[in-house]
Coordinates of C-alpha atoms in Angstrom, one line a residue:
M1 CA 0.0 0.0 0.0
Q2 CA 1.1 3.6 -0.7
D3 CA 1.6 6.1 2.1
H4 CA -1.6 6.6 4.0
E5 CA -3.6 4.5 1.5
L6 CA -5.4 2.5 4.2
T7 CA -6.3 5.6 6.3
Q8 CA -7.5 7.3 3.1
I9 CA -9.8 4.3 2.4
L10 CA -11.1 4.5 5.9
Q11 CA -11.8 8.2 5.6
N12 CA -13.7 7.7 2.3
R13 CA -15.8 4.8 3.6
L14 CA -16.6 5.6 7.2
R15 CA -19.3 8.1 8.2
F16 CA -21.2 8.9 11.3
G17 CA -24.6 7.2 11.4
K18 CA -27.5 9.5 10.8
R19 CA -29.5 8.1 13.8
T20 CA -27.1 7.3 16.6
F21 CA -28.8 6.3 19.9
P22 CA -27.0 6.8 23.2
A23 CA -25.0 3.7 24.1
N24 CA -24.2 2.6 27.7
A25 CA -20.5 2.9 26.8
A26 CA -18.3 3.9 23.9
V27 CA -14.8 3.1 22.7
L28 CA -12.3 5.0 20.6
I29 CA -10.7 3.0 17.7
A30 CA -7.7 5.3 17.3
I31 CA -5.6 4.6 14.2
T32 CA -2.2 6.2 13.7
Q33 CA -2.1 8.3 10.5
E34 CA 1.0 7.0 8.9
A35 CA 2.2 4.7 6.0
D36 CA 1.9 1.6 8.2
P37 CA -1.1 2.5 10.4
K38 CA -1.5 1.0 13.8
I39 CA -4.5 0.6 16.2
L40 CA -4.1 2.0 19.7
L41 CA -4.9 -0.7 22.3
T42 CA -4.8 -0.9 26.1
R43 CA -4.6 -3.7 28.6
R44 CA -7.0 -3.1 31.5
S45 CA -5.7 -3.1 35.0
A46 CA -5.8 -6.5 36.8
Y47 CA -7.4 -4.8 39.7
L48 CA -10.6 -3.7 37.9
S49 CA -13.9 -5.4 38.8
N50 CA -15.0 -5.6 35.1
H51 CA -12.8 -6.9 32.2
A52 CA -9.7 -7.0 34.3
G53 CA -6.5 -7.8 32.4
E54 CA -8.3 -7.7 29.0
V55 CA -7.0 -6.0 25.9
S56 CA -9.4 -3.3 24.8
F57 CA -9.8 0.0 23.0
P58 CA -9.7 3.0 25.2
G59 CA -13.3 3.6 26.3
G60 CA -15.8 3.1 29.0
K61 CA -19.3 3.8 30.4
R62 CA -21.4 6.9 29.8
D63 CA -21.4 9.5 32.5
P64 CA -24.7 11.5 33.2
N65 CA -23.1 14.7 31.8
D66 CA -22.0 13.0 28.5
T67 CA -23.9 14.5 25.6
S68 CA -23.0 11.9 22.9
N69 CA -21.3 8.6 22.2
I70 CA -18.4 10.7 20.7
V71 CA -18.0 12.6 24.0
V72 CA -18.0 9.3 25.9
A73 CA -15.2 7.8 23.7
L74 CA -13.0 10.9 23.8
R75 CA -13.5 11.5 27.5
E76 CA -12.6 7.9 28.4
A77 CA -9.6 7.9 26.1
W78 CA -8.4 11.1 27.8
E79 CA -8.9 9.6 31.3
E80 CA -7.2 6.3 30.4
T81 CA -4.3 7.3 28.2
A82 CA -4.1 11.2 28.3
L83 CA -5.0 11.3 24.6
N84 CA -6.0 14.9 24.0
P85 CA -9.4 15.0 22.2
F86 CA -8.0 17.8 20.0
D87 CA -5.4 15.3 18.7
V88 CA -8.1 13.0 17.3
K89 CA -9.5 13.5 13.8
L90 CA -12.9 11.8 14.0
I91 CA -13.8 10.0 10.8
G92 CA -16.9 7.9 11.6
D93 CA -18.4 5.2 13.7
L94 CA -19.3 1.5 13.5
P95 CA -22.5 -0.3 14.4
M96 CA -23.4 -0.6 18.1
E97 CA -22.3 -3.8 19.7
R98 CA -23.2 -5.6 22.9
A99 CA -20.4 -6.4 25.4
K100 CA -20.3 -9.8 27.2
S101 CA -21.5 -7.9 30.2
G102 CA -24.7 -7.0 28.3
I103 CA -24.2 -3.3 27.9
T104 CA -24.3 -1.6 24.5
V105 CA -21.1 -0.2 23.2
K106 CA -20.6 2.3 20.4
P107 CA -17.3 2.3 18.5
V108 CA -16.0 5.7 17.3
V109 CA -13.2 5.8 14.8
G110 CA -10.5 8.5 14.7
L111 CA -7.0 9.2 13.4
I112 CA -4.2 10.2 15.7
P113 CA -0.6 11.3 15.1
P114 CA 1.9 8.4 15.1
D115 CA 4.3 10.1 17.5
I116 CA 1.8 11.1 20.1
Q117 CA 2.9 10.6 23.7
L118 CA 0.4 8.7 25.9
I119 CA 0.4 7.9 29.6
P120 CA -1.5 5.0 31.1
Q121 CA -3.8 5.9 34.0
P122 CA -2.6 3.1 36.4
T123 CA -5.9 2.6 38.2
E124 CA -7.5 1.7 34.9
I125 CA -4.8 0.7 32.4
D126 CA -1.7 -1.5 32.8
R127 CA -0.3 -1.0 29.4
I128 CA -0.7 1.0 26.1
F129 CA 0.5 -0.6 22.9
Y130 CA -0.2 -0.5 19.1
A131 CA -1.3 -3.3 16.8
P132 CA -0.1 -2.8 13.1
I133 CA -3.1 -3.2 10.9
K134 CA -1.1 -4.8 8.1
K135 CA 0.3 -7.4 10.5
M136 CA -3.2 -8.2 11.8
M137 CA -4.5 -8.7 8.3
E138 CA -1.7 -11.0 7.3
S139 CA -1.6 -13.1 10.6
Q140 CA -3.3 -16.4 10.9
P141 CA -5.8 -16.4 13.8
I142 CA -5.2 -18.6 16.8
P143 CA -8.1 -20.1 18.8
Y144 CA -8.6 -18.5 22.2
E145 CA -10.7 -20.5 24.8
V146 CA -13.3 -18.8 26.9
R147 CA -15.4 -20.6 29.4
L148 CA -19.1 -19.7 29.2
A149 CA -21.8 -21.5 31.2
H150 CA -19.4 -24.4 31.9
Q151 CA -18.6 -24.8 28.2
S152 CA -15.5 -24.0 26.2
V153 CA -16.1 -21.5 23.4
Y154 CA -13.3 -20.7 21.0
F155 CA -12.8 -17.3 19.5
P156 CA -10.3 -16.3 16.7
S157 CA -7.6 -14.1 18.2
L158 CA -4.1 -12.8 17.4
R159 CA -0.9 -12.5 19.4
I160 CA 0.4 -8.9 19.1
E161 CA 3.1 -7.5 21.3
N162 CA 2.8 -10.6 23.6
E163 CA -0.9 -9.9 24.1
I164 CA -3.8 -11.9 23.0
I165 CA -6.3 -9.8 21.0

């Protein structure tokens, strides 16, 4: 791919939905704007009561004062990683999803500078890292076992930066 070709494709194809309902939570899918774009990921603190130790996008639950899903995603990314909302070029959103906890989650997509300095908030995040999109597209998925209702369910996953995503 040429410089920024993938990020250009994303900008051309992604839009914000015309009718976006408030979700219980929102995440920011932050993609570095560079020749080999990467997705910003975090590993949640092992001390959290929900999703402890899991790899995730920056994000979290809606606060009463949040006016939109975008506000939730940007606020949570700021709180967890010190990502300044003014450094995010919003390009669209993805369909609402339901987390394993049952809450609705709205993914918001934005571009960030590749050299941005982020700081993990230690009460929420153990680690900040990046997953190269090209590497994820070329990698063979590995099965990841999750126990649900006393049964093993296997999900496709990837190993990136010694993390299972």
